[in-house]
PDB file of C-alpha atoms in Angstrom:
ATOM      1  CA  MET A   1      25.989 -18.274  28.582  1.00 41.00           C
ATOM      2  CA  ALA A   2      26.435 -14.998  30.668  1.00 41.00           C
ATOM      3  CA  VAL A   3      29.635 -15.066  33.003  1.00 37.00           C
ATOM      4  CA  ALA A   4      29.114 -14.348  37.122  1.00 40.00           C
ATOM      5  CA  ALA A   5      31.214 -11.293  37.913  1.00 41.00           C
ATOM      6  CA  ALA A   6      33.510 -11.952  40.675  1.00 41.00           C
ATOM      7  CA  SER A   7      32.471 -11.037  44.118  1.00 41.00           C
ATOM      8  CA  PRO A   8      34.125  -7.205  45.035  1.00 42.00           C
ATOM      9  CA  ALA A   9      34.159  -8.657  48.757  1.00 42.00           C
ATOM     10  CA  THR A  10      36.152 -11.466  47.690  1.00 39.00           C
ATOM     11  CA  PRO A  11      38.933 -10.286  45.727  1.00 38.00           C
ATOM     12  CA  LEU A  12      41.599 -12.324  43.798  1.00 35.00           C
ATOM     13  CA  ARG A  13      45.014 -13.132  45.594  1.00 36.00           C
ATOM     14  CA  GLY A  14      48.174 -14.350  45.498  1.00 41.00           C
ATOM     15  CA  ARG A  15      51.322 -15.139  42.595  1.00 41.00           C
ATOM     16  CA  GLY A  16      47.809 -15.808  40.348  1.00 44.00           C
ATOM     17  CA  GLY A  17      45.462 -12.999  40.989  1.00 43.00           C
ATOM     18  CA  PHE A  18      46.427 -11.194  37.200  1.00 39.00           C
ATOM     19  CA  ALA A  19      46.326 -14.331  35.579  1.00 42.00           C
ATOM     20  CA  ALA A  20      43.301 -15.437  36.756  1.00 43.00           C
ATOM     21  CA  ALA A  21      41.840 -12.151  36.289  1.00 42.00           C
ATOM     22  CA  ALA A  22      42.855 -12.025  32.679  1.00 43.00           C
ATOM     23  CA  VAL A  23      41.456 -15.810  32.133  1.00 42.00           C
ATOM     24  CA  LEU A  24      38.140 -14.818  33.861  1.00 41.00           C
ATOM     25  CA  LEU A  25      38.278 -11.550  31.157  1.00 40.00           C
ATOM     26  CA  CYS A  26      39.184 -13.834  28.317  1.00 43.00           C
ATOM     27  CA  ALA A  27      35.971 -16.340  29.263  1.00 44.00           C
ATOM     28  CA  ALA A  28      33.171 -13.404  29.527  1.00 43.00           C
ATOM     29  CA  LEU A  29      34.375 -12.372  25.876  1.00 43.00           C
ATOM     30  CA  VAL A  30      34.196 -16.144  24.597  1.00 46.00           C
ATOM     31  CA  ALA A  31      31.111 -16.571  26.518  1.00 47.00           C
ATOM     32  CA  VAL A  32      28.945 -13.145  24.829  1.00 46.00           C
ATOM     33  CA  PRO A  33      27.725 -13.804  21.718  1.00 50.00           C
ATOM     34  CA  ALA A  34      28.505 -11.763  18.598  1.00 48.00           C
ATOM     35  CA  ALA A  35      25.365 -10.072  17.041  1.00 50.00           C
ATOM     36  CA  ALA A  36      23.648 -11.720  14.974  1.00 53.00           C
ATOM     37  CA  ALA A  37      24.298 -10.935  11.849  1.00 55.00           C
ATOM     38  CA  LYS A  38      21.286  -9.702   9.651  1.00 59.00           C
ATOM     39  CA  PRO A  39      20.348 -12.008   6.990  1.00 65.00           C
ATOM     40  CA  ALA A  40      20.514 -11.428   3.238  1.00 75.00           C
ATOM     41  CA  SER A  41      17.659  -9.896   1.657  1.00 83.00           C
ATOM     42  CA  PRO A  42      15.857 -11.892  -1.161  1.00 92.00           C
ATOM     43  CA  PRO A  43      17.817 -11.371  -4.809  1.00 93.00           C
ATOM     44  CA  THR A  44      14.902  -9.092  -5.821  1.00 97.00           C
ATOM     45  CA  LEU A  45      15.210  -6.241  -8.417  1.00 96.00           C
ATOM     46  CA  GLN A  46      14.299  -3.986  -6.215  1.00 97.00           C
ATOM     47  CA  PRO A  47      15.984  -4.070  -2.590  1.00 96.00           C
ATOM     48  CA  GLY A  48      13.141  -4.535  -0.044  1.00 97.00           C
ATOM     49  CA  LYS A  49      10.113  -5.346  -2.887  1.00 98.00           C
ATOM     50  CA  LEU A  50       8.903  -8.009  -4.831  1.00 98.00           C
ATOM     51  CA  ILE A  51       7.614  -7.084  -8.098  1.00 98.00           C
ATOM     52  CA  VAL A  52       4.199  -9.108  -8.853  1.00 98.00           C
ATOM     53  CA  ALA A  53       2.855  -9.242 -12.207  1.00 97.00           C
ATOM     54  CA  PHE A  54      -0.329 -10.333 -13.450  1.00 96.00           C
ATOM     55  CA  GLY A  55      -2.207 -10.348 -16.941  1.00 93.00           C
ATOM     56  CA  ASP A  56      -5.134 -10.087 -18.119  1.00 89.00           C
ATOM     57  CA  PRO A  57      -8.166 -10.165 -15.685  1.00 90.00           C
ATOM     58  CA  ALA A  58      -9.124 -13.657 -14.392  1.00 94.00           C
ATOM     59  CA  VAL A  59     -12.261 -13.371 -12.154  1.00 95.00           C
ATOM     60  CA  GLY A  60     -11.412 -15.547  -8.528  1.00 97.00           C
ATOM     61  CA  PHE A  61      -7.771 -15.312  -9.614  1.00 98.00           C
ATOM     62  CA  ALA A  62      -6.478 -11.506 -10.104  1.00 97.00           C
ATOM     63  CA  SER A  63      -8.740  -8.618 -11.337  1.00 93.00           C
ATOM     64  CA  GLY A  64      -7.974  -4.838 -10.740  1.00 91.00           C
ATOM     65  CA  THR A  65      -7.336  -2.324 -12.879  1.00 90.00           C
ATOM     66  CA  VAL A  66      -4.978  -2.018 -15.376  1.00 88.00           C
ATOM     67  CA  ARG A  67      -3.590   1.247 -16.761  1.00 89.00           C
ATOM     68  CA  GLY A  68      -0.185   0.939 -19.054  1.00 88.00           C
ATOM     69  CA  SER A  69       2.231  -1.837 -17.094  1.00 90.00           C
ATOM     70  CA  THR A  70       0.691  -0.562 -13.513  1.00 88.00           C
ATOM     71  CA  ILE A  71      -2.411  -2.863 -11.400  1.00 91.00           C
ATOM     72  CA  THR A  72      -4.328  -0.743  -8.709  1.00 90.00           C
ATOM     73  CA  ASN A  73      -6.466  -2.234  -6.460  1.00 92.00           C
ATOM     74  CA  PRO A  74      -5.209  -6.089  -7.008  1.00 94.00           C
ATOM     75  CA  ARG A  75      -7.375  -8.870  -5.773  1.00 97.00           C
ATOM     76  CA  GLY A  76      -8.346 -12.713  -5.571  1.00 98.00           C
ATOM     77  CA  TYR A  77      -6.485 -15.949  -4.949  1.00 99.00           C
ATOM     78  CA  GLU A  78      -3.058 -15.234  -6.871  1.00 99.00           C
ATOM     79  CA  VAL A  79      -2.745 -12.060  -5.292  1.00 98.00           C
ATOM     80  CA  ASP A  80      -3.811 -13.051  -1.587  1.00 99.00           C
ATOM     81  CA  LEU A  81      -1.327 -15.722  -2.558  1.00 99.00           C
ATOM     82  CA  ALA A  82       1.488 -13.423  -3.491  1.00 99.00           C
ATOM     83  CA  THR A  83       0.837 -11.043  -0.835  1.00 98.00           C
ATOM     84  CA  ASP A  84       1.348 -13.852   1.232  1.00 99.00           C
ATOM     85  CA  ILE A  85       4.842 -15.376  -0.154  1.00 99.00           C
ATOM     86  CA  ALA A  86       5.935 -11.946  -0.085  1.00 98.00           C
ATOM     87  CA  LYS A  87       4.902 -10.954   3.350  1.00 98.00           C
ATOM     88  CA  GLY A  88       7.210 -14.378   4.260  1.00 98.00           C
ATOM     89  CA  LEU A  89      10.127 -12.967   2.746  1.00 98.00           C
ATOM     90  CA  GLY A  90       9.908  -9.731   4.540  1.00 98.00           C
ATOM     91  CA  LEU A  91       8.929  -8.108   1.236  1.00 98.00           C
ATOM     92  CA  THR A  92       5.877  -5.505   0.205  1.00 98.00           C
ATOM     93  CA  PRO A  93       4.228  -6.672  -3.149  1.00 98.00           C
ATOM     94  CA  GLN A  94       4.866  -4.673  -5.778  1.00 96.00           C
ATOM     95  CA  TRP A  95       1.823  -4.755  -8.975  1.00 97.00           C
ATOM     96  CA  THR A  96       2.717  -4.979 -12.257  1.00 97.00           C
ATOM     97  CA  TYR A  97       1.156  -6.048 -16.084  1.00 95.00           C
ATOM     98  CA  THR A  98       2.551  -8.148 -18.080  1.00 94.00           C
ATOM     99  CA  SER A  99       0.966  -9.624 -21.231  1.00 92.00           C
ATOM    100  CA  TRP A 100       0.241 -13.387 -21.391  1.00 93.00           C
ATOM    101  CA  ASN A 101       2.076 -14.026 -25.016  1.00 90.00           C
ATOM    102  CA  GLY A 102       5.131 -12.800 -24.086  1.00 92.00           C
ATOM    103  CA  LEU A 103       5.228 -14.177 -20.467  1.00 96.00           C
ATOM    104  CA  PHE A 104       7.900 -17.114 -21.617  1.00 96.00           C
ATOM    105  CA  LEU A 105       9.798 -15.262 -24.315  1.00 96.00           C
ATOM    106  CA  PRO A 106      12.991 -16.073 -23.082  1.00 95.00           C
ATOM    107  CA  GLY A 107      15.830 -13.173 -21.162  1.00 95.00           C
ATOM    108  CA  THR A 108      14.774 -10.872 -19.327  1.00 95.00           C
ATOM    109  CA  LYS A 109      12.681 -10.344 -16.717  1.00 97.00           C
ATOM    110  CA  LYS A 110      10.958  -6.807 -15.886  1.00 96.00           C
ATOM    111  CA  PHE A 111       9.434  -8.757 -12.543  1.00 98.00           C
ATOM    112  CA  ASP A 112      10.951 -10.778  -9.724  1.00 98.00           C
ATOM    113  CA  VAL A 113       7.582 -13.757 -10.412  1.00 99.00           C
ATOM    114  CA  SER A 114       4.665 -14.079 -12.174  1.00 99.00           C
ATOM    115  CA  PHE A 115       0.966 -15.662 -11.228  1.00 98.00           C
ATOM    116  CA  GLN A 116      -1.107 -16.227 -14.378  1.00 97.00           C
ATOM    117  CA  GLU A 117      -2.801 -19.124 -13.721  1.00 97.00           C
ATOM    118  CA  ALA A 118       0.433 -20.747 -15.672  1.00 98.00           C
ATOM    119  CA  THR A 119       0.238 -24.762 -16.583  1.00 98.00           C
ATOM    120  CA  ILE A 120       3.876 -26.465 -15.696  1.00 98.00           C
ATOM    121  CA  THR A 121       5.457 -27.663 -18.936  1.00 98.00           C
ATOM    122  CA  SER A 122       8.457 -29.007 -20.211  1.00 97.00           C
ATOM    123  CA  GLN A 123       8.221 -26.840 -23.101  1.00 96.00           C
ATOM    124  CA  ARG A 124       7.630 -23.346 -21.583  1.00 98.00           C
ATOM    125  CA  ALA A 125      10.375 -24.734 -18.910  1.00 98.00           C
ATOM    126  CA  ARG A 126      13.123 -24.089 -21.566  1.00 98.00           C
ATOM    127  CA  THR A 127      13.125 -20.571 -21.548  1.00 98.00           C
ATOM    128  CA  ILE A 128      11.920 -20.062 -17.966  1.00 98.00           C
ATOM    129  CA  THR A 129      11.720 -21.508 -14.438  1.00 98.00           C
ATOM    130  CA  PHE A 130       8.545 -22.456 -12.735  1.00 99.00           C
ATOM    131  CA  SER A 131       7.936 -22.569  -8.794  1.00 99.00           C
ATOM    132  CA  SER A 132       6.107 -25.332  -7.486  1.00 98.00           C
ATOM    133  CA  PRO A 133       2.322 -25.952  -7.862  1.00 98.00           C
ATOM    134  CA  TYR A 134      -0.088 -24.189  -5.865  1.00 98.00           C
ATOM    135  CA  LEU A 135      -3.310 -25.502  -8.075  1.00 98.00           C
ATOM    136  CA  ASN A 136      -3.555 -28.189  -9.897  1.00 96.00           C
ATOM    137  CA  ALA A 137      -6.796 -27.727 -12.617  1.00 97.00           C
ATOM    138  CA  ASN A 138      -8.029 -29.902 -16.325  1.00 98.00           C
ATOM    139  CA  GLN A 139      -9.478 -28.535 -19.079  1.00 99.00           C
ATOM    140  CA  GLY A 140     -12.601 -27.468 -19.421  1.00 99.00           C
ATOM    141  CA  VAL A 141     -15.528 -26.862 -21.960  1.00 99.00           C
ATOM    142  CA  LEU A 142     -17.605 -23.710 -21.735  1.00 99.00           C
ATOM    143  CA  ILE A 143     -20.196 -23.689 -24.271  1.00 99.00           C
ATOM    144  CA  SER A 144     -22.153 -20.389 -26.103  1.00 98.00           C
ATOM    145  CA  LYS A 145     -26.036 -20.515 -24.876  1.00 97.00           C
ATOM    146  CA  GLN A 146     -26.839 -21.800 -28.138  1.00 98.00           C
ATOM    147  CA  THR A 147     -25.175 -25.031 -28.227  1.00 98.00           C
ATOM    148  CA  THR A 148     -26.560 -28.160 -27.062  1.00 98.00           C
ATOM    149  CA  PRO A 149     -24.326 -29.251 -24.372  1.00 98.00           C
ATOM    150  CA  PRO A 150     -22.314 -32.096 -25.156  1.00 98.00           C
ATOM    151  CA  LYS A 151     -22.229 -35.281 -24.229  1.00 98.00           C
ATOM    152  CA  SER A 152     -18.210 -37.045 -24.949  1.00 98.00           C
ATOM    153  CA  ILE A 153     -15.033 -36.068 -26.471  1.00 98.00           C
ATOM    154  CA  ALA A 154     -16.574 -37.048 -29.858  1.00 98.00           C
ATOM    155  CA  ASP A 155     -19.185 -34.574 -29.354  1.00 98.00           C
ATOM    156  CA  VAL A 156     -16.697 -32.003 -28.632  1.00 98.00           C
ATOM    157  CA  LYS A 157     -15.409 -32.622 -32.067  1.00 98.00           C
ATOM    158  CA  LYS A 158     -17.995 -31.927 -34.105  1.00 98.00           C
ATOM    159  CA  LEU A 159     -18.438 -28.513 -32.054  1.00 99.00           C
ATOM    160  CA  GLN A 160     -16.045 -24.655 -33.293  1.00 99.00           C
ATOM    161  CA  THR A 161     -14.199 -24.708 -30.586  1.00 99.00           C
ATOM    162  CA  CYS A 162     -12.293 -21.640 -29.639  1.00 99.00           C
ATOM    163  CA  ALA A 163      -8.806 -20.991 -27.537  1.00 99.00           C
ATOM    164  CA  GLN A 164      -6.728 -18.522 -26.206  1.00 97.00           C
ATOM    165  CA  THR A 165      -3.313 -18.688 -27.978  1.00 96.00           C
ATOM    166  CA  ASN A 166      -0.111 -20.314 -26.726  1.00 95.00           C
ATOM    167  CA  THR A 167      -2.056 -21.952 -24.064  1.00 97.00           C
ATOM    168  CA  THR A 168      -2.730 -25.485 -23.099  1.00 98.00           C
ATOM    169  CA  GLY A 169      -6.003 -25.878 -24.029  1.00 98.00           C
ATOM    170  CA  LEU A 170      -4.865 -25.023 -27.250  1.00 98.00           C
ATOM    171  CA  ASP A 171      -2.520 -27.854 -26.976  1.00 98.00           C
ATOM    172  CA  TRP A 172      -5.507 -30.095 -26.479  1.00 98.00           C
ATOM    173  CA  ILE A 173      -7.296 -29.355 -29.333  1.00 98.00           C
ATOM    174  CA  ASN A 174      -4.690 -29.477 -32.313  1.00 98.00           C
ATOM    175  CA  SER A 175      -2.531 -32.675 -30.166  1.00 98.00           C
ATOM    176  CA  ASP A 176      -5.495 -34.816 -29.046  1.00 98.00           C
ATOM    177  CA  LEU A 177      -9.383 -33.751 -30.070  1.00 98.00           C
ATOM    178  CA  LYS A 178      -8.255 -32.480 -33.639  1.00 98.00           C
ATOM    179  CA  PRO A 179     -11.868 -30.941 -34.613  1.00 98.00           C
ATOM    180  CA  THR A 180     -13.209 -31.299 -37.466  1.00 97.00           C
ATOM    181  CA  LYS A 181     -13.045 -27.622 -38.067  1.00 98.00           C
ATOM    182  CA  ARG A 182     -10.061 -25.603 -37.598  1.00 98.00           C
ATOM    183  CA  PRO A 183     -10.038 -24.186 -33.840  1.00 98.00           C
ATOM    184  CA  LEU A 184     -10.184 -19.991 -33.700  1.00 99.00           C
ATOM    185  CA  THR A 185      -7.468 -18.536 -31.515  1.00 99.00           C
ATOM    186  CA  TYR A 186      -7.587 -15.435 -29.681  1.00 98.00           C
ATOM    187  CA  PRO A 187      -4.814 -13.077 -27.881  1.00 95.00           C
ATOM    188  CA  THR A 188      -6.479 -12.772 -24.668  1.00 94.00           C
ATOM    189  CA  THR A 189      -9.493 -14.220 -22.359  1.00 95.00           C
ATOM    190  CA  THR A 190     -11.530 -11.360 -22.487  1.00 94.00           C
ATOM    191  CA  ALA A 191     -11.868 -12.027 -26.401  1.00 97.00           C
ATOM    192  CA  ALA A 192     -12.298 -15.686 -26.501  1.00 98.00           C
ATOM    193  CA  PHE A 193     -15.338 -15.244 -23.348  1.00 98.00           C
ATOM    194  CA  GLN A 194     -16.343 -12.531 -26.197  1.00 98.00           C
ATOM    195  CA  ALA A 195     -16.625 -15.592 -28.876  1.00 99.00           C
ATOM    196  CA  VAL A 196     -18.388 -17.696 -26.708  1.00 99.00           C
ATOM    197  CA  GLN A 197     -21.155 -14.638 -25.856  1.00 98.00           C
ATOM    198  CA  LEU A 198     -21.463 -14.004 -29.806  1.00 98.00           C
ATOM    199  CA  ASN A 199     -21.921 -17.588 -30.500  1.00 98.00           C
ATOM    200  CA  GLN A 200     -19.157 -17.610 -32.815  1.00 98.00           C
ATOM    201  CA  CYS A 201     -17.633 -19.674 -30.265  1.00 99.00           C
ATOM    202  CA  GLN A 202     -19.551 -23.111 -29.941  1.00 99.00           C
ATOM    203  CA  ALA A 203     -16.849 -24.751 -27.215  1.00 99.00           C
ATOM    204  CA  LEU A 204     -13.929 -22.667 -25.247  1.00 99.00           C
ATOM    205  CA  ILE A 205     -11.486 -25.306 -24.448  1.00 99.00           C
ATOM    206  CA  LEU A 206      -9.293 -23.414 -21.103  1.00 98.00           C
ATOM    207  CA  ASP A 207      -8.702 -24.617 -17.816  1.00 98.00           C
ATOM    208  CA  VAL A 208     -11.467 -25.469 -15.779  1.00 98.00           C
ATOM    209  CA  PRO A 209     -11.391 -22.744 -12.989  1.00 98.00           C
ATOM    210  CA  ILE A 210     -11.068 -20.145 -15.338  1.00 98.00           C
ATOM    211  CA  VAL A 211     -14.230 -21.110 -17.449  1.00 98.00           C
ATOM    212  CA  ALA A 212     -16.370 -22.077 -13.822  1.00 98.00           C
ATOM    213  CA  LEU A 213     -15.537 -18.993 -12.380  1.00 97.00           C
ATOM    214  CA  GLN A 214     -16.021 -17.457 -15.602  1.00 97.00           C
ATOM    215  CA  ALA A 215     -19.504 -18.311 -16.215  1.00 96.00           C
ATOM    216  CA  LYS A 216     -20.157 -18.150 -12.143  1.00 96.00           C
ATOM    217  CA  ALA A 217     -19.463 -14.752 -11.985  1.00 95.00           C
ATOM    218  CA  ASP A 218     -22.044 -13.259 -15.298  1.00 94.00           C
ATOM    219  CA  PRO A 219     -24.664 -15.748 -15.446  1.00 89.00           C
ATOM    220  CA  GLY A 220     -26.654 -15.594 -18.520  1.00 93.00           C
ATOM    221  CA  LYS A 221     -23.958 -14.699 -20.960  1.00 97.00           C
ATOM    222  CA  TYR A 222     -23.058 -18.277 -21.316  1.00 98.00           C
ATOM    223  CA  GLY A 223     -24.094 -21.985 -22.041  1.00 97.00           C
ATOM    224  CA  PRO A 224     -22.895 -24.487 -18.979  1.00 96.00           C
ATOM    225  CA  VAL A 225     -19.199 -25.966 -18.154  1.00 98.00           C
ATOM    226  CA  ALA A 226     -20.643 -28.737 -20.411  1.00 98.00           C
ATOM    227  CA  GLY A 227     -17.731 -30.621 -18.680  1.00 98.00           C
ATOM    228  CA  GLN A 228     -14.314 -31.575 -18.425  1.00 98.00           C
ATOM    229  CA  ILE A 229     -10.888 -33.233 -19.705  1.00 98.00           C
ATOM    230  CA  ASP A 230      -8.654 -34.929 -17.197  1.00 97.00           C
ATOM    231  CA  THR A 231      -5.332 -33.347 -18.174  1.00 97.00           C
ATOM    232  CA  HIS A 232      -4.629 -33.332 -14.347  1.00 97.00           C
ATOM    233  CA  GLU A 233      -2.485 -29.833 -14.985  1.00 98.00           C
ATOM    234  CA  LYS A 234      -0.222 -28.234 -12.217  1.00 98.00           C
ATOM    235  CA  TYR A 235      -0.239 -24.412 -12.299  1.00 99.00           C
ATOM    236  CA  GLY A 236       3.271 -22.764 -11.347  1.00 99.00           C
ATOM    237  CA  ALA A 237       4.534 -19.214 -10.467  1.00 99.00           C
ATOM    238  CA  VAL A 238       6.873 -17.532 -13.535  1.00 99.00           C
ATOM    239  CA  MET A 239      10.566 -16.577 -12.658  1.00 98.00           C
ATOM    240  CA  GLN A 240      13.465 -15.593 -15.029  1.00 98.00           C
ATOM    241  CA  LYS A 241      15.555 -18.473 -16.389  1.00 97.00           C
ATOM    242  CA  GLY A 242      17.565 -19.625 -13.942  1.00 95.00           C
ATOM    243  CA  SER A 243      16.011 -17.106 -11.039  1.00 97.00           C
ATOM    244  CA  LYS A 244      17.560 -17.061  -7.584  1.00 97.00           C
ATOM    245  CA  LEU A 245      14.414 -16.964  -5.877  1.00 98.00           C
ATOM    246  CA  VAL A 246      12.665 -20.149  -7.138  1.00 98.00           C
ATOM    247  CA  PRO A 247      13.809 -22.279  -3.514  1.00 98.00           C
ATOM    248  CA  LEU A 248      12.834 -18.990  -1.341  1.00 98.00           C
ATOM    249  CA  ILE A 249       9.370 -19.285  -3.492  1.00 98.00           C
ATOM    250  CA  ASP A 250       8.892 -22.998  -3.510  1.00 99.00           C
ATOM    251  CA  ALA A 251       9.673 -22.177   0.647  1.00 99.00           C
ATOM    252  CA  GLN A 252       6.791 -20.699   1.403  1.00 99.00           C
ATOM    253  CA  ILE A 253       4.803 -22.233  -0.922  1.00 99.00           C
ATOM    254  CA  ALA A 254       5.023 -25.352   0.908  1.00 99.00           C
ATOM    255  CA  LYS A 255       4.739 -23.029   4.484  1.00 99.00           C
ATOM    256  CA  LEU A 256       1.323 -22.194   2.758  1.00 99.00           C
ATOM    257  CA  THR A 257       0.186 -25.502   1.708  1.00 98.00           C
ATOM    258  CA  ALA A 258       1.388 -26.926   4.876  1.00 98.00           C
ATOM    259  CA  ASN A 259      -0.009 -24.647   7.423  1.00 98.00           C
ATOM    260  CA  GLY A 260      -3.752 -24.259   5.466  1.00 98.00           C
ATOM    261  CA  THR A 261      -3.292 -21.182   3.637  1.00 98.00           C
ATOM    262  CA  ILE A 262      -3.522 -22.050   0.065  1.00 98.00           C
ATOM    263  CA  GLY A 263      -6.942 -24.082   0.735  1.00 97.00           C
ATOM    264  CA  LYS A 264      -8.320 -21.240   2.939  1.00 98.00           C
ATOM    265  CA  LEU A 265      -7.795 -18.479   0.074  1.00 98.00           C
ATOM    266  CA  GLN A 266      -9.275 -21.207  -2.699  1.00 97.00           C
ATOM    267  CA  LYS A 267     -12.049 -21.482  -0.629  1.00 96.00           C
ATOM    268  CA  LYS A 268     -12.776 -17.535  -0.440  1.00 97.00           C
ATOM    269  CA  TRP A 269     -11.958 -17.190  -4.022  1.00 98.00           C
ATOM    270  CA  PHE A 270     -13.245 -19.788  -5.535  1.00 97.00           C
ATOM    271  CA  ASN A 271     -16.271 -21.406  -3.724  1.00 93.00           C
ATOM    272  CA  LEU A 272     -16.978 -23.817  -6.167  1.00 93.00           C
ATOM    273  CA  ASP A 273     -16.047 -27.641  -6.141  1.00 93.00           C
ATOM    274  CA  PHE A 274     -14.528 -28.540  -9.392  1.00 95.00           C
ATOM    275  CA  SER A 275     -14.741 -32.428  -9.423  1.00 93.00           C
ATOM    276  CA  LYS A 276     -18.215 -31.976  -9.825  1.00 94.00           C
ATOM    277  CA  ILE A 277     -17.823 -30.671 -13.344  1.00 97.00           C
ATOM    278  CA  PRO A 278     -18.670 -33.581 -15.148  1.00 97.00           C
ATOM    279  CA  THR A 279     -15.594 -35.236 -17.018  1.00 98.00           C
ATOM    280  CA  LEU A 280     -15.980 -36.234 -20.754  1.00 98.00           C
ATOM    281  CA  HIS A 281     -14.584 -39.252 -22.134  1.00 97.00           C
TER     282      HIS A 281
END
């Protein structure tokens, strides 16, 4: 609140004149607000920057040119999401590469946050910290061109299955499907997709969004996404265990969900209705 100055045409008079002036001066000092303190910068590895890690290219999610630990020209849903989160925090995003197989190892991370289509699980959360969810997903069944589409989970059980290592798809194969043939495993999604193209793997078990978008991007190289399994998974961003960035990232995800940004990004990059893929029982 501003304090009006005394009019020069009305001088302060009498015994209380100096006292009154002092009171007005003190009031003015109290009434003028102090300059607002500059908000503390988010606790990132580098001041003013949010170091964001991606893994192997995933169509629609994150792709770009990888040279060592550097990623140039990244694009995709997770890239745009990370950009909006950084902007909301007043930070500039900086991209880096990190391998999937090292993502959940305990210890110090060389990134602030990683987006790698990582399903939130209690086992993984023992060594890292997840953000709140930013996408829902089931497991999908992508078959080779030479494979007859399975009509049930029992049909999938008879096929030569495969999965990427350290994924919930492989967990589901081993704990729930228990196929007649030992599943093949691959260190990257790129290798797993190649195995399906070569018919070495008849049925790749991997997240529905990932297999559906890959099949759409390379028509003719695969059979259809034969179905999905109701595993009700949720993707979360990965941060170092106990990271102080977690509440800040969560707040941005909540804001971007509430204002419709996340929905718009999904429509922009996916343009597929995953719910139309039949559910196998």
